């Protein structure tokens, strides 16, 4: 098999990561995401594989499966198994995939499920958790049952982390991480408890600034806690040593000087990283978006019809990426006051 050619956009950014949403449905209702469960029709397993293979031919090396909640997608296991088979064949474009990851809220991740995912070829799991107490978890997950239900959900997530470790997802190598969105006035009191929890679990905590994705979440800049403020609070409690942000990465990382692991920050508001963003997003319905903050997507379904060729799909993807100019986070201050209708986070897959 030939090595994929380098596909670059208008800012010389290569295609490297595909975030593929499997469903817009979710069993939680986090305030920064606000899923409505709406999806008209989802791509078939065959269509998803067509897309992944086409992207691999164009330079894709990392696949992240998202939602909604991807563990609600019935075709997940078969998709992973087929991808694993392709990665093991030099004659399959999937052979170029270096990593397959999944983002989940962890509530459905029991021992059996974690083992199935590992056996099916999943490399890495990121679990979303925005609080370390029952009350905060209930508030951030949009639960109606208050603190008691929040505590039950927290315990399920912790059990999910334990199940993933037992299945062979090793936290020491970064195969399990925790994502936490910190929102001022809502869960900013959870920073240190979440960090303490992650340190106890020996799992890297990724702190994410509250983002203006879509309009449903009622975003306000006043509710953003800058990464520098978050890291300053952590530094006062546990001294940190900077490790930097890897090329094309979303998170800057630090090491705890006492040896208790790592923490990272995704500062897309205060420290944009548009300059080397290499991510393409495709929704569960087959719409391609070249930016998390995009207003317009590109419908790929005509190129996934039974009478369409692989070359037509590749040409469509090439055209989308080569015309890409997105750098919204870097332009945010200049675009204040614009009336925008960006796609919602649950629809995009985050």
Coordinates of C-alpha atoms in Angstrom, one line a residue:
X1 CA 0.0 0.0 0.0
X2 CA 1.3 3.5 -0.8
X3 CA 1.8 6.1 1.8
X4 CA -1.0 8.8 1.8
X5 CA -0.1 12.1 0.3
X6 CA 0.0 15.2 2.5
X7 CA -3.3 17.1 2.3
X8 CA -3.1 20.7 3.5
X9 CA -5.6 23.5 3.9
X10 CA -5.3 27.3 3.1
X11 CA -3.1 27.8 6.3
X12 CA -0.8 24.8 5.5
X13 CA -2.5 22.6 8.2
X14 CA -2.6 18.9 7.4
X15 CA -5.5 16.5 7.9
X16 CA -4.6 14.3 10.8
X17 CA -7.5 13.6 13.1
X18 CA -11.1 12.6 12.4
X19 CA -13.7 13.1 15.1
X20 CA -16.5 10.9 14.0
X21 CA -19.8 11.2 15.8
X22 CA -21.8 8.0 16.1
X23 CA -25.0 9.5 17.6
X24 CA -26.3 12.9 18.8
X25 CA -28.2 11.1 21.5
X26 CA -27.0 11.2 25.1
X27 CA -28.2 10.0 28.5
X28 CA -27.1 13.2 30.2
X29 CA -27.8 16.9 29.6
X30 CA -24.7 18.8 30.5
X31 CA -25.3 22.6 30.5
X32 CA -22.4 23.4 28.2
X33 CA -23.5 20.9 25.6
X34 CA -27.4 20.7 25.9
X35 CA -28.1 17.7 23.7
X36 CA -31.7 17.5 22.4
X37 CA -31.4 13.9 21.1
X38 CA -32.3 15.0 17.6
X39 CA -30.9 13.2 14.6
X40 CA -32.9 12.5 11.4
X41 CA -30.9 9.5 10.2
X42 CA -27.5 8.1 11.0
X43 CA -24.9 6.8 8.6
X44 CA -24.7 3.0 8.2
X45 CA -21.7 1.0 9.3
X46 CA -20.6 0.6 5.7
X47 CA -20.8 4.4 5.1
X48 CA -18.8 5.1 8.3
X49 CA -16.1 2.7 7.1
X50 CA -16.1 4.3 3.7
X51 CA -15.4 7.7 5.3
X52 CA -12.7 6.5 7.6
X53 CA -10.9 4.7 4.8
X54 CA -11.1 7.7 2.5
X55 CA -9.7 9.9 5.2
X56 CA -6.9 7.4 5.8
X57 CA -6.0 7.7 2.1
X58 CA -5.7 11.5 2.7
X59 CA -3.3 11.4 5.7
X60 CA -5.6 10.5 8.7
X61 CA -3.7 8.9 11.5
X62 CA -6.0 9.3 14.5
X63 CA -9.7 8.5 14.8
X64 CA -11.8 9.6 17.8
X65 CA -15.3 8.3 18.1
X66 CA -17.7 10.7 19.8
X67 CA -21.4 11.6 20.3
X68 CA -23.7 12.4 22.1
X69 CA -22.8 9.3 24.0
X70 CA -21.1 6.9 21.6
X71 CA -21.8 3.9 23.9
X72 CA -25.4 4.3 22.9
X73 CA -24.6 3.5 19.3
X74 CA -25.5 -0.1 18.5
X75 CA -22.9 -0.5 15.7
X76 CA -19.9 0.6 17.9
X77 CA -18.5 -2.9 18.5
X78 CA -18.8 -4.0 14.9
X79 CA -17.2 -0.8 13.8
X80 CA -14.3 -1.2 16.1
X81 CA -13.8 -4.8 15.2
X82 CA -13.7 -4.1 11.5
X83 CA -11.3 -1.2 12.0
X84 CA -9.0 -3.5 14.0
X85 CA -9.0 -6.0 11.2
X86 CA -8.1 -3.3 8.7
X87 CA -5.3 -2.0 10.8
X88 CA -3.8 -5.4 10.8
X89 CA -3.8 -5.6 7.0
X90 CA -1.2 -3.8 4.9
X91 CA -3.6 -3.8 2.0
X92 CA -6.3 -1.8 3.8
X93 CA -6.2 2.0 4.2
X94 CA -7.1 1.5 7.9
X95 CA -3.5 0.2 8.3
X96 CA -2.5 3.9 8.5
X97 CA -4.5 4.5 11.7
X98 CA -2.1 4.9 14.6
X99 CA -4.7 5.5 17.3
X100 CA -8.4 4.8 17.8
X101 CA -9.9 6.6 20.8
X102 CA -13.4 7.2 22.3
X103 CA -14.9 10.0 24.4
X104 CA -17.7 8.9 26.8
X105 CA -19.4 10.1 29.9
X106 CA -18.5 6.8 31.5
X107 CA -22.0 6.0 32.9
X108 CA -22.4 2.9 30.7
X109 CA -18.8 1.7 31.0
X110 CA -19.0 -1.5 33.2
X111 CA -16.5 -4.3 33.3
X112 CA -18.0 -6.3 30.4
X113 CA -18.3 -3.2 28.2
X114 CA -14.7 -2.1 28.9
X115 CA -13.4 -5.6 28.1
X116 CA -15.4 -5.6 24.8
X117 CA -14.0 -2.3 23.8
X118 CA -10.4 -3.3 24.5
X119 CA -10.8 -6.6 22.7
X120 CA -12.4 -4.8 19.7
X121 CA -9.2 -2.7 19.3
X122 CA -9.9 0.6 21.1
X123 CA -6.7 2.2 22.2
X124 CA -7.8 5.1 24.4
X125 CA -10.8 6.3 26.5
X126 CA -11.5 9.8 27.6
X127 CA -14.2 10.1 30.3
X128 CA -16.1 13.3 30.9
X129 CA -16.6 14.3 34.5
X130 CA -17.3 17.8 35.7
X131 CA -17.6 17.4 39.5
X132 CA -16.3 15.4 42.4
X133 CA -19.3 15.6 44.7
X134 CA -22.9 14.3 44.2
X135 CA -24.3 17.8 44.1
X136 CA -21.9 19.1 41.5
X137 CA -22.2 16.0 39.3
X138 CA -26.0 16.3 39.4
X139 CA -25.8 20.0 38.5
X140 CA -23.3 19.5 35.7
X141 CA -25.0 16.4 34.2
X142 CA -28.5 18.1 34.2
X143 CA -30.0 15.5 36.5
X144 CA -33.4 16.0 38.1
X145 CA -32.8 13.9 41.2
X146 CA -30.4 16.2 43.1
X147 CA -27.4 15.2 45.1
X148 CA -28.4 11.6 45.7
X149 CA -28.7 10.9 41.9
X150 CA -25.5 12.8 41.4
X151 CA -23.6 10.6 43.9
X152 CA -24.9 7.5 42.2
X153 CA -23.8 8.8 38.8
X154 CA -20.3 9.7 40.2
X155 CA -19.9 6.2 41.6
X156 CA -20.8 4.7 38.2
X157 CA -18.2 6.8 36.5
X158 CA -15.6 5.8 39.1
X159 CA -16.5 2.2 38.6
X160 CA -16.2 2.8 34.8
X161 CA -12.6 4.1 35.3
X162 CA -11.8 1.0 37.4
X163 CA -13.3 -1.3 34.7
X164 CA -11.3 0.4 32.0
X165 CA -8.1 -0.1 34.0
X166 CA -8.9 -3.7 34.6
X167 CA -9.6 -4.2 30.9
X168 CA -6.1 -3.0 30.0
X169 CA -6.5 0.7 29.4
X170 CA -3.4 1.8 31.4
X171 CA -3.6 5.3 32.9
X172 CA 0.1 5.5 33.2
X173 CA 0.4 5.5 29.4
X174 CA -2.4 8.0 28.9
X175 CA -5.0 5.3 27.8
X176 CA -7.5 6.8 30.2
X177 CA -8.0 10.5 30.8
X178 CA -10.7 12.6 32.4
X179 CA -12.1 15.7 30.7
X180 CA -13.6 18.4 32.9
X181 CA -15.3 21.6 31.6
X182 CA -14.9 24.3 34.3
X183 CA -17.6 27.0 34.2
X184 CA -17.4 30.0 36.5
X185 CA -20.3 30.2 39.0
X186 CA -21.4 26.6 38.2
X187 CA -18.6 24.2 39.1
X188 CA -15.4 26.3 39.5
X189 CA -15.4 25.2 43.1
X190 CA -14.7 21.6 41.9
X191 CA -11.2 22.3 40.4
X192 CA -9.2 21.1 43.4
X193 CA -11.5 18.2 44.2
X194 CA -11.4 17.0 40.6
X195 CA -7.6 17.3 40.6
X196 CA -7.4 15.4 43.9
X197 CA -9.7 12.6 42.4
X198 CA -7.6 12.4 39.3
X199 CA -4.4 12.2 41.3
X200 CA -5.8 9.4 43.4
X201 CA -6.8 7.6 40.3
X202 CA -3.5 8.2 38.6
X203 CA -5.4 9.5 35.6
X204 CA -4.5 12.7 33.7
X205 CA -7.1 15.5 34.2
X206 CA -7.8 17.7 31.2
X207 CA -9.3 21.0 32.1
X208 CA -11.4 22.5 29.4
X209 CA -12.4 26.2 29.1
X210 CA -16.1 26.7 28.7
X211 CA -16.6 27.3 24.9
X212 CA -19.1 29.2 22.8
X213 CA -20.1 26.2 20.7
X214 CA -23.6 26.6 19.3
X215 CA -26.2 28.9 20.9
X216 CA -28.2 26.5 23.1
X217 CA -25.9 26.7 26.1
X218 CA -26.3 30.5 26.5
X219 CA -22.5 31.0 26.6
X220 CA -21.1 34.1 28.3
X221 CA -17.4 35.2 28.4
X222 CA -17.9 36.0 32.1
X223 CA -18.4 32.3 32.8
X224 CA -15.0 31.3 31.2
X225 CA -12.3 30.5 33.7
X226 CA -9.0 31.0 31.8
X227 CA -6.6 28.1 31.9
X228 CA -3.9 30.3 33.4
X229 CA -6.2 30.9 36.4
X230 CA -7.0 27.2 36.8
X231 CA -3.3 26.3 36.6
X232 CA -2.4 29.0 39.1
X233 CA -4.8 27.5 41.7
X234 CA -3.4 24.1 41.1
X235 CA 0.2 25.4 41.3
X236 CA -0.5 26.8 44.8
X237 CA -1.6 23.4 46.0
X238 CA 0.7 21.1 44.0
X239 CA 3.8 22.5 42.3
X240 CA 3.8 21.9 38.6
X241 CA 6.4 21.6 35.9
X242 CA 5.4 22.6 32.3
X243 CA 5.7 20.1 29.4
X244 CA 4.2 22.3 26.7
X245 CA 1.7 21.5 23.9
X246 CA 2.6 19.0 21.3
X247 CA 2.2 20.0 17.6
X248 CA -1.4 19.6 16.5
X249 CA -2.4 18.9 20.1
X250 CA -5.3 20.6 21.9
X251 CA -3.9 20.5 25.4
X252 CA -0.9 22.0 27.1
X253 CA 0.4 19.6 29.7
X254 CA 2.1 19.9 33.1
X255 CA 3.7 17.3 35.4
X256 CA 3.1 17.3 39.2
X257 CA 6.5 17.7 40.8
X258 CA 5.6 15.2 43.5
X259 CA 5.3 12.5 40.9
X260 CA 1.5 12.1 41.1
X261 CA 0.9 12.2 37.3
X262 CA -0.1 14.9 34.9
X263 CA -2.7 17.6 34.3
X264 CA -3.5 19.4 31.0
X265 CA -5.5 22.4 29.9
X266 CA -7.5 23.0 26.7
X267 CA -7.5 26.8 26.4
X268 CA -9.4 27.3 23.2
X269 CA -10.8 30.7 24.4
X270 CA -7.8 32.3 26.2
X271 CA -5.0 30.7 24.2
X272 CA -6.3 29.6 20.8
X273 CA -4.4 26.9 18.9
X274 CA -6.1 27.3 15.4
X275 CA -2.6 27.7 13.8
X276 CA -1.9 23.9 13.7
X277 CA -5.4 22.4 14.1
X278 CA -5.6 19.2 12.1
X279 CA -9.2 18.1 13.0
X280 CA -12.1 17.2 10.7
X281 CA -15.5 16.5 12.3
X282 CA -18.2 14.4 10.7
X283 CA -21.6 14.2 12.3
X284 CA -23.7 11.1 12.8
X285 CA -25.7 12.2 9.8
X286 CA -22.7 12.6 7.5
X287 CA -22.1 16.4 7.6
X288 CA -18.5 17.4 7.6
X289 CA -17.3 20.4 9.6
X290 CA -13.8 21.8 9.5
X291 CA -14.1 23.8 12.8
X292 CA -15.8 23.2 16.1
X293 CA -17.2 26.7 15.9
X294 CA -18.4 26.4 12.3
X295 CA -21.8 27.6 11.1
X296 CA -21.9 25.6 7.8
X297 CA -21.2 22.0 7.2
X298 CA -20.7 19.9 4.0
X299 CA -23.1 17.1 3.2
X300 CA -21.1 14.0 2.3
X301 CA -24.2 11.7 1.9
X302 CA -24.3 12.2 -1.9
X303 CA -20.8 10.7 -2.1
X304 CA -21.8 7.8 0.1
X305 CA -24.6 6.6 -2.1
X306 CA -24.4 3.0 -3.6
X307 CA -23.6 4.4 -7.1
X308 CA -20.8 6.7 -5.9
X309 CA -17.1 5.8 -6.2
X310 CA -14.4 5.9 -3.7
X311 CA -12.6 8.5 -5.8
X312 CA -15.7 10.8 -5.8
X313 CA -15.7 10.7 -1.9
X314 CA -12.0 11.4 -1.8
X315 CA -12.3 14.3 -4.2
X316 CA -15.1 15.8 -2.1
X317 CA -13.0 15.5 1.1
X318 CA -10.0 16.9 -0.6
X319 CA -12.0 19.9 -1.8
X320 CA -13.4 20.6 1.7
X321 CA -10.0 20.4 3.4
X322 CA -8.1 22.3 0.7
X323 CA -10.6 25.2 0.9
X324 CA -10.5 25.3 4.7
X325 CA -9.6 28.7 6.2
X326 CA -11.2 28.4 9.7
X327 CA -9.6 30.2 12.6
X328 CA -12.6 31.3 14.6
X329 CA -11.0 31.2 18.1
X330 CA -8.2 33.5 16.9
X331 CA -10.7 35.9 15.4
X332 CA -13.3 35.7 18.3
X333 CA -12.5 39.2 19.6
X334 CA -12.9 40.8 16.2
X335 CA -16.2 39.0 15.6
X336 CA -18.0 40.1 18.7
X337 CA -21.5 41.3 18.0
X338 CA -22.0 39.1 15.0
X339 CA -25.2 37.2 14.8
X340 CA -24.1 33.6 14.4
X341 CA -25.9 30.3 14.0
X342 CA -23.1 27.7 14.7
X343 CA -23.8 24.0 15.0
X344 CA -24.5 22.6 18.5
X345 CA -21.8 20.7 20.3
X346 CA -23.9 17.5 20.8
X347 CA -24.5 17.4 17.0
X348 CA -20.9 18.1 16.1
X349 CA -19.5 15.5 18.6
X350 CA -17.5 18.1 20.5

